[in-house]
JSON list of C-alpha atoms in Angstrom, two decimals:
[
{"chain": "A", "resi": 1, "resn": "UNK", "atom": "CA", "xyz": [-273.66, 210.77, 54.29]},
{"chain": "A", "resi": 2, "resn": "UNK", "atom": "CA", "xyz": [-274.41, 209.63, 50.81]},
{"chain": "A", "resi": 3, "resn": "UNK", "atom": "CA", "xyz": [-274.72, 205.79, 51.92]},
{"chain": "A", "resi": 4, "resn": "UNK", "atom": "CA", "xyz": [-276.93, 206.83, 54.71]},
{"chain": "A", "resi": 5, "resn": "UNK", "atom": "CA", "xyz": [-279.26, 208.51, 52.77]},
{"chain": "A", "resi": 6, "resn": "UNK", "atom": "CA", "xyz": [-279.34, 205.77, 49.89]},
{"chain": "A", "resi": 7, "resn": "UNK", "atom": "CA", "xyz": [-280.12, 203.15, 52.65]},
{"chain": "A", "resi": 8, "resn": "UNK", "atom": "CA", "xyz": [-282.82, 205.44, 54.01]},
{"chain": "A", "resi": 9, "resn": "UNK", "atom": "CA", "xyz": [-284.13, 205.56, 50.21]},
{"chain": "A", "resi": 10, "resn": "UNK", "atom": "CA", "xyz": [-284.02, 202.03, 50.24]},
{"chain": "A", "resi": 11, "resn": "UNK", "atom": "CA", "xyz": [-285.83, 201.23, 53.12]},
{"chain": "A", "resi": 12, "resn": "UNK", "atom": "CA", "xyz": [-288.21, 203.98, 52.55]},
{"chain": "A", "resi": 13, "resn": "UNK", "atom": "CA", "xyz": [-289.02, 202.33, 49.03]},
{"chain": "A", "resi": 14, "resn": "UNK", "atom": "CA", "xyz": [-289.77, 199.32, 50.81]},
{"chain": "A", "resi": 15, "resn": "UNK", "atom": "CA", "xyz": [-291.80, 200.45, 53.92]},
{"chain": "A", "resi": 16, "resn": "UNK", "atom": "CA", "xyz": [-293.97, 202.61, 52.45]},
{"chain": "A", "resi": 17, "resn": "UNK", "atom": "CA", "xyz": [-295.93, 200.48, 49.88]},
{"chain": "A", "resi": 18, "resn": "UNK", "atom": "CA", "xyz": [-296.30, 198.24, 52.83]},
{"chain": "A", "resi": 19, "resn": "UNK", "atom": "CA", "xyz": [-298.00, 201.05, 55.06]},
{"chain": "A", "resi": 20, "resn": "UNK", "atom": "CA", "xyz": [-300.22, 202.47, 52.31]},
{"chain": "A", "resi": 21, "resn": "UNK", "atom": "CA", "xyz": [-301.65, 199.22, 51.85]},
{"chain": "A", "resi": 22, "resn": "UNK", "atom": "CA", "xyz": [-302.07, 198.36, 55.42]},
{"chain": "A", "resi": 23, "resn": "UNK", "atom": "CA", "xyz": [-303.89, 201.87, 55.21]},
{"chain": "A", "resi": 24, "resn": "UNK", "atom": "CA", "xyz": [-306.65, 200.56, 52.82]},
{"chain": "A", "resi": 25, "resn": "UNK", "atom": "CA", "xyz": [-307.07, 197.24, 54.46]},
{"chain": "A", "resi": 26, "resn": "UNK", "atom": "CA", "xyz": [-307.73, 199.01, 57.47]},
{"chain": "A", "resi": 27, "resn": "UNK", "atom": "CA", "xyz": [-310.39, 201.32, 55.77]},
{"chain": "A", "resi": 28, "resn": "UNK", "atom": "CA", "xyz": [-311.96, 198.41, 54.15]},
{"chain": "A", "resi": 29, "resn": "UNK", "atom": "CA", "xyz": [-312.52, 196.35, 57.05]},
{"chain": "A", "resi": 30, "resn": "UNK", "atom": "CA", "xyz": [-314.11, 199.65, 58.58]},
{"chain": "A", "resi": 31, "resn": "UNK", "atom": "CA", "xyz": [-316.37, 199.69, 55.59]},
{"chain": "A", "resi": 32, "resn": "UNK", "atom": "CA", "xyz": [-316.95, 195.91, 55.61]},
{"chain": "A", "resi": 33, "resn": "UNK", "atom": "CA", "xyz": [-317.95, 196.42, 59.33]},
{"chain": "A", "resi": 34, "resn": "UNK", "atom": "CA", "xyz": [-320.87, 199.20, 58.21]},
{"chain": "A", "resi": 35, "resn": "UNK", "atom": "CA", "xyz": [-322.03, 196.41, 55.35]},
{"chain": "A", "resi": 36, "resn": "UNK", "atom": "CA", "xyz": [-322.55, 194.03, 57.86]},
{"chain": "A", "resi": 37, "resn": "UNK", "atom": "CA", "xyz": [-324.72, 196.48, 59.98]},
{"chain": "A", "resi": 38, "resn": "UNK", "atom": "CA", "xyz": [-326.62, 197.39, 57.23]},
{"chain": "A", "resi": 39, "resn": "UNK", "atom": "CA", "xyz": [-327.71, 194.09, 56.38]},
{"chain": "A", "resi": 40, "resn": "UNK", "atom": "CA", "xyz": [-328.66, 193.97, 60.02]},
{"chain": "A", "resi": 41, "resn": "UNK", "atom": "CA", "xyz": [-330.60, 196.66, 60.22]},
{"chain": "A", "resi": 42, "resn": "UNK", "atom": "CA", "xyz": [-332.58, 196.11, 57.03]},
{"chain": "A", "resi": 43, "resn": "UNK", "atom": "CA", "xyz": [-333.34, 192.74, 58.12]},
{"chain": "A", "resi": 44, "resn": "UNK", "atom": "CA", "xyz": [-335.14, 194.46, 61.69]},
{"chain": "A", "resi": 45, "resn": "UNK", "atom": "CA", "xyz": [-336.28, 196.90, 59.49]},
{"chain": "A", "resi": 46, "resn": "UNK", "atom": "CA", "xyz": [-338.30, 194.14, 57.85]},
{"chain": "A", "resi": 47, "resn": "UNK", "atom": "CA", "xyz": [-338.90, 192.66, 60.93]},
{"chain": "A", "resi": 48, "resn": "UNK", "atom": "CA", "xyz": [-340.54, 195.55, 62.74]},
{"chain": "A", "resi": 49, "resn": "UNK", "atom": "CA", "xyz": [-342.63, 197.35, 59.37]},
{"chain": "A", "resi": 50, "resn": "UNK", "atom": "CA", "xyz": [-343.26, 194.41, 57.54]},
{"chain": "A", "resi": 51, "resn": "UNK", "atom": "CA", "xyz": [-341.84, 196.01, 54.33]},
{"chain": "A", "resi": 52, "resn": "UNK", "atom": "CA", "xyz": [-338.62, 196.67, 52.68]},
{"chain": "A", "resi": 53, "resn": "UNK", "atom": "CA", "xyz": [-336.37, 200.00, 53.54]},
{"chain": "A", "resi": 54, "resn": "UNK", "atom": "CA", "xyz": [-336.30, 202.18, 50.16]},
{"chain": "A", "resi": 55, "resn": "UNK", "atom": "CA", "xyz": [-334.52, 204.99, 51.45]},
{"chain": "A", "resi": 56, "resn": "UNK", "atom": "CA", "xyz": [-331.42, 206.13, 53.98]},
{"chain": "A", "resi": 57, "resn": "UNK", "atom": "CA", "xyz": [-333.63, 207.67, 56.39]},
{"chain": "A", "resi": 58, "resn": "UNK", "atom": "CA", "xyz": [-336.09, 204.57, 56.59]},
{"chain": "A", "resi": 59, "resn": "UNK", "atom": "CA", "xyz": [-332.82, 202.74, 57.59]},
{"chain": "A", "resi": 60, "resn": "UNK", "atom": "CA", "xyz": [-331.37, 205.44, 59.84]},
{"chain": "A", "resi": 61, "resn": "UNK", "atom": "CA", "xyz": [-334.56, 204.84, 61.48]},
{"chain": "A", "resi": 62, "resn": "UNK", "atom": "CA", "xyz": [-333.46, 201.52, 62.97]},
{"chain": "A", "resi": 63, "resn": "UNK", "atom": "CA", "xyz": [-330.09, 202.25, 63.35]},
{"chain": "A", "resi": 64, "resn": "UNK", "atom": "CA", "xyz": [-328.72, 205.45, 62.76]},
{"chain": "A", "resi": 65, "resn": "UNK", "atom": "CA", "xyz": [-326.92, 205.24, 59.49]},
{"chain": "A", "resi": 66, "resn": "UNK", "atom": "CA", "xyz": [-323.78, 207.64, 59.46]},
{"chain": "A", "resi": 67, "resn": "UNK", "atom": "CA", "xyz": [-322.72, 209.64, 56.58]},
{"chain": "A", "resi": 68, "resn": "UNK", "atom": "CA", "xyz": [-320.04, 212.59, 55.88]},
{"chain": "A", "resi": 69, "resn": "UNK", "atom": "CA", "xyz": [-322.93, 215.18, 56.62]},
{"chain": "A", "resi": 70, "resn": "UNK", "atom": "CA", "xyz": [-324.28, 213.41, 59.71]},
{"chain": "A", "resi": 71, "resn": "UNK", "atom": "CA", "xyz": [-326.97, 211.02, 60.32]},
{"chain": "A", "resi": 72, "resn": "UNK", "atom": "CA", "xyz": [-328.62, 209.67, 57.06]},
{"chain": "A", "resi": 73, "resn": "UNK", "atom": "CA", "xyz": [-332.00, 211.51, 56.44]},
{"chain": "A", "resi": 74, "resn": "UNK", "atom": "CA", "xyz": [-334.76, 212.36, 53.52]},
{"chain": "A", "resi": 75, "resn": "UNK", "atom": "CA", "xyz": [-331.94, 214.45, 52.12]},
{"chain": "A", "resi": 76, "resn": "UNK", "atom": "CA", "xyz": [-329.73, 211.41, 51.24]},
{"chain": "A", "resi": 77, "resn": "UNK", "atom": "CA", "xyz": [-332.61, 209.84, 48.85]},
{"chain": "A", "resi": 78, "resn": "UNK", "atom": "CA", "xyz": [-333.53, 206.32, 47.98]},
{"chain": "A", "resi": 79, "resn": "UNK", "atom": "CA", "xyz": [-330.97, 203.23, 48.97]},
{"chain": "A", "resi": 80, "resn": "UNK", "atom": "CA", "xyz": [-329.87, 203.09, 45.09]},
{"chain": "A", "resi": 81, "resn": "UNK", "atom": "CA", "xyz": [-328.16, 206.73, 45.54]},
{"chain": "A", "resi": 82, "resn": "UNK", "atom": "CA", "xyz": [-324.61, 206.63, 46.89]},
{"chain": "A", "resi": 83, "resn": "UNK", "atom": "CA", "xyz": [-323.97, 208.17, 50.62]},
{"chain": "A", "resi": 84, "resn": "UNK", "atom": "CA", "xyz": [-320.25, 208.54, 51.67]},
{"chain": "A", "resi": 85, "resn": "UNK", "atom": "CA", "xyz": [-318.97, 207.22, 54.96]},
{"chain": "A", "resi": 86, "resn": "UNK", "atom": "CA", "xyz": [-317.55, 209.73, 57.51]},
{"chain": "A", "resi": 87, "resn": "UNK", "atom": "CA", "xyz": [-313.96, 207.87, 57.70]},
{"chain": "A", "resi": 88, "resn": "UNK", "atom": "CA", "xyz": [-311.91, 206.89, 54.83]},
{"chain": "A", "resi": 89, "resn": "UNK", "atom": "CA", "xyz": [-314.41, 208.30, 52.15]},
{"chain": "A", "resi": 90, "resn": "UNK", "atom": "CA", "xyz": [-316.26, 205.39, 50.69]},
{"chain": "A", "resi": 91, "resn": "UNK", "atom": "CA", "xyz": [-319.28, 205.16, 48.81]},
{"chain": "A", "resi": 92, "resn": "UNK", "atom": "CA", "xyz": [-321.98, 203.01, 49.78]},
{"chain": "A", "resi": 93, "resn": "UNK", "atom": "CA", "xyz": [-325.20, 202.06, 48.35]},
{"chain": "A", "resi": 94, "resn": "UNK", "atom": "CA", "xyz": [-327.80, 199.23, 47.12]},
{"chain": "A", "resi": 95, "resn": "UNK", "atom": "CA", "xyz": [-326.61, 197.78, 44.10]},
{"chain": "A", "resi": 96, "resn": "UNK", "atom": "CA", "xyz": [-329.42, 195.55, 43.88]},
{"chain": "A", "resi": 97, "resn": "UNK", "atom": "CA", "xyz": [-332.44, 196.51, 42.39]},
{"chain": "A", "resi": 98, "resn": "UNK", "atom": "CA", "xyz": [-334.54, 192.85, 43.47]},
{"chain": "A", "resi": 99, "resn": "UNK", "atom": "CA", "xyz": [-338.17, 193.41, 44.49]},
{"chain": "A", "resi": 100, "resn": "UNK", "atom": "CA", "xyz": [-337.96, 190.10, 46.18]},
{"chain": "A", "resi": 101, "resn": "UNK", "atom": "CA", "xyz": [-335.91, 191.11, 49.13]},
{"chain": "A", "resi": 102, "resn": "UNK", "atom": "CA", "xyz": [-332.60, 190.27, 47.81]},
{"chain": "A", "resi": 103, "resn": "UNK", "atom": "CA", "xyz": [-330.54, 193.46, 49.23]},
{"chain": "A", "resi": 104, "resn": "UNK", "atom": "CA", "xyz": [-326.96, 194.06, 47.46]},
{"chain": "A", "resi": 105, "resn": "UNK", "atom": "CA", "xyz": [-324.68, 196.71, 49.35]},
{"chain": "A", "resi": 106, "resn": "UNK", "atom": "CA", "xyz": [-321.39, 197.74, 47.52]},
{"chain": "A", "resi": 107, "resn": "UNK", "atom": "CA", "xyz": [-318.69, 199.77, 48.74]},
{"chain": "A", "resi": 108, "resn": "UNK", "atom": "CA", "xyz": [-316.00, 201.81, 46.74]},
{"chain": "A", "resi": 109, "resn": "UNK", "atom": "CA", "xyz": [-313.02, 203.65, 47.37]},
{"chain": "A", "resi": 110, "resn": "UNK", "atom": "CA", "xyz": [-314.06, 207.64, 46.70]},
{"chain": "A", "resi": 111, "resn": "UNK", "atom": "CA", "xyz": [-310.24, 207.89, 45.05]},
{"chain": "A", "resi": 112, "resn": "UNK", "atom": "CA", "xyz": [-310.87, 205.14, 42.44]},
{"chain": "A", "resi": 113, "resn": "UNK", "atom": "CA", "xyz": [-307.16, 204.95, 41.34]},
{"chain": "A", "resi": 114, "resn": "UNK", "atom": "CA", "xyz": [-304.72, 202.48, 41.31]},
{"chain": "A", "resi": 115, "resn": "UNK", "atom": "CA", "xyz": [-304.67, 199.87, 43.94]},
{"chain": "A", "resi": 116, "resn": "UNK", "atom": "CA", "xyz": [-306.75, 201.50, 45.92]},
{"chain": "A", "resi": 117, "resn": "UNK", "atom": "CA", "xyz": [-310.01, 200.73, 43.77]},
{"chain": "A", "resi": 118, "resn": "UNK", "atom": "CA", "xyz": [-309.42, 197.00, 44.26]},
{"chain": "A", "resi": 119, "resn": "UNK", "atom": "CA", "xyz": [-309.92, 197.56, 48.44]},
{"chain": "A", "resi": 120, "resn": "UNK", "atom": "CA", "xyz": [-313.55, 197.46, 47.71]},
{"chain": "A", "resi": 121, "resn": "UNK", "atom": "CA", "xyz": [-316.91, 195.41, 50.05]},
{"chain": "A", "resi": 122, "resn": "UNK", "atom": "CA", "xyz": [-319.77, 193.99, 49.08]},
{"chain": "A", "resi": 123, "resn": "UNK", "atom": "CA", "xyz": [-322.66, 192.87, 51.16]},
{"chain": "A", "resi": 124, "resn": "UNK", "atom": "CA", "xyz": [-325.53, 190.64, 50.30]},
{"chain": "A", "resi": 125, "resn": "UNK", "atom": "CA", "xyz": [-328.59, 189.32, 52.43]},
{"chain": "A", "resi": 126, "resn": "UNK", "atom": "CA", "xyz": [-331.75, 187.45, 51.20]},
{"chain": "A", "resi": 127, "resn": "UNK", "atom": "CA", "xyz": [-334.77, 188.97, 53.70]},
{"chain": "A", "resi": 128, "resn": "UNK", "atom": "CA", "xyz": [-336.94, 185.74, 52.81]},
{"chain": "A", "resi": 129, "resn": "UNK", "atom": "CA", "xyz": [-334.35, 183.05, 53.84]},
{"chain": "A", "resi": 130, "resn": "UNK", "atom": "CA", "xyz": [-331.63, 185.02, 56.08]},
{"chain": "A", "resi": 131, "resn": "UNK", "atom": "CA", "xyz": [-328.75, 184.29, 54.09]},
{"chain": "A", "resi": 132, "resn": "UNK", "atom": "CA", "xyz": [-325.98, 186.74, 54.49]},
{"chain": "A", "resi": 133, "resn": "UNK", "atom": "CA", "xyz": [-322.46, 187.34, 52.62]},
{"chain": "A", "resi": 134, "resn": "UNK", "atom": "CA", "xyz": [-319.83, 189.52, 52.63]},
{"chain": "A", "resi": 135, "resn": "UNK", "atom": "CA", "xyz": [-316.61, 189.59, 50.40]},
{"chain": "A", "resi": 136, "resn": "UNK", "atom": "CA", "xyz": [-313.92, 192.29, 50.58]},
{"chain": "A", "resi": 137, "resn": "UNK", "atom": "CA", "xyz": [-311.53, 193.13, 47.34]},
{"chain": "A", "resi": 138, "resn": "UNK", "atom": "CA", "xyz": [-308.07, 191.73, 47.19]},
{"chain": "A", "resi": 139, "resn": "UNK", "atom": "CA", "xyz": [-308.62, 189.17, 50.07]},
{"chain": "A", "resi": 140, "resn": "UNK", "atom": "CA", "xyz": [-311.68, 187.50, 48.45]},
{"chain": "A", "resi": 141, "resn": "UNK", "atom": "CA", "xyz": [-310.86, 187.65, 44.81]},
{"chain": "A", "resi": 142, "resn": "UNK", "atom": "CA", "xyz": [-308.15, 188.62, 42.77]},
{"chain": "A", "resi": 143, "resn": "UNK", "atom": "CA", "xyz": [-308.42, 192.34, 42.62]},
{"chain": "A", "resi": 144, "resn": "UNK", "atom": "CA", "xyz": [-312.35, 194.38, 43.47]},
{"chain": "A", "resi": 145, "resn": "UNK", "atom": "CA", "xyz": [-314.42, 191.81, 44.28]},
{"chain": "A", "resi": 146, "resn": "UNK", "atom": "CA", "xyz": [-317.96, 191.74, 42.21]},
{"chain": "A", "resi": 147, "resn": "UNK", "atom": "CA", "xyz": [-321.55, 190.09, 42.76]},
{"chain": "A", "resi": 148, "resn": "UNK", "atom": "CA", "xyz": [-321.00, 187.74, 41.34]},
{"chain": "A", "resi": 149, "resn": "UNK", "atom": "CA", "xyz": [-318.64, 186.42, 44.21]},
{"chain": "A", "resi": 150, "resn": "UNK", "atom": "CA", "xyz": [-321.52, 187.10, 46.51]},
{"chain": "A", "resi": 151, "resn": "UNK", "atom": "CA", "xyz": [-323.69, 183.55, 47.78]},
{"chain": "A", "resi": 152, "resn": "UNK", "atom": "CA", "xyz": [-327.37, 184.43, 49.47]},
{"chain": "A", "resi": 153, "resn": "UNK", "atom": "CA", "xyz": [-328.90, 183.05, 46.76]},
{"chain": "A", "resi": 154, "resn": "UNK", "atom": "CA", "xyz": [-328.55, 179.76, 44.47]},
{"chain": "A", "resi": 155, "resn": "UNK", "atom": "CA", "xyz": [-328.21, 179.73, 41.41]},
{"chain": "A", "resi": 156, "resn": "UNK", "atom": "CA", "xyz": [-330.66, 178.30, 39.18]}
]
């Protein structure tokens, strides 16, 4: 009885890291799939008003942004103020604060602990030129990935 249970510790030591991690991959690449649609829709946001979203609900207008509390509305503010996703409790908003239609979306882990912080998503798109990027924490770089991994614009 006392092998069988030190075996079970064993394998349970080495299983479970495994699964918590596959747990946050799968969360980010939820997250990474809402960055991509919000690049999207501020782009035919653009495209049908002929100026840049500044808040959640001018978004949600487009597409219907989701948060915790339901669809994104005046309630949730301007882009630069943080809404959290209904799944897997991330935080997303504009990073970027570019008048020149450089939009920056960034995406962190509510629980900002241990590994978990490093499953973060980032989101770029340049509204004058159509370049897009997206980079995702621990696959892209090293640990959480920053801006400065992000490429929709060059450098001078």
């Amino acid at each position: 009885m006392l092998v069988a249970v030190g075996i079970l510790g064993i394998l349970c030591s080495i299983a479970i890291p495994s699964y918590i991690s596959n747990i946050h991959k799968t969360c980010q690449t939820e997250v990474a799939n809402i960055l991509n649609i919000l690049s999207s829709t501020v782009s035919s946001y653009k495209a049908i008003n002929g100026t840049y979203p500044e808040t959640w609900e001018d978004v949600s207008e487009v597409a219907v942004v989701m948060t915790k509390a339901g669809p994104a509305n005046a309630a949730d503010g301007n882009l630069t103020e943080a809404i959290t996703t209904p799944a897997c409790d991330f935080t997303i908003s504009k990073s970027s604060d570019d008048a020149s239609g450089l939009f920056t979306f960034t995406a962190t882990p509510d629980a900002e602990t241990g590994d978990k912080a490093e499953f973060n998503a980032m989101s770029c798109i340049d509204l004058n030129n159509g370049a897009s990027d997206l980079k995702l924490g621990r696959r892209d770089a090293e640990g959480a990935v920053t801006a400065e991994a992000l490429t929709c614009r060059r450098q001078p």
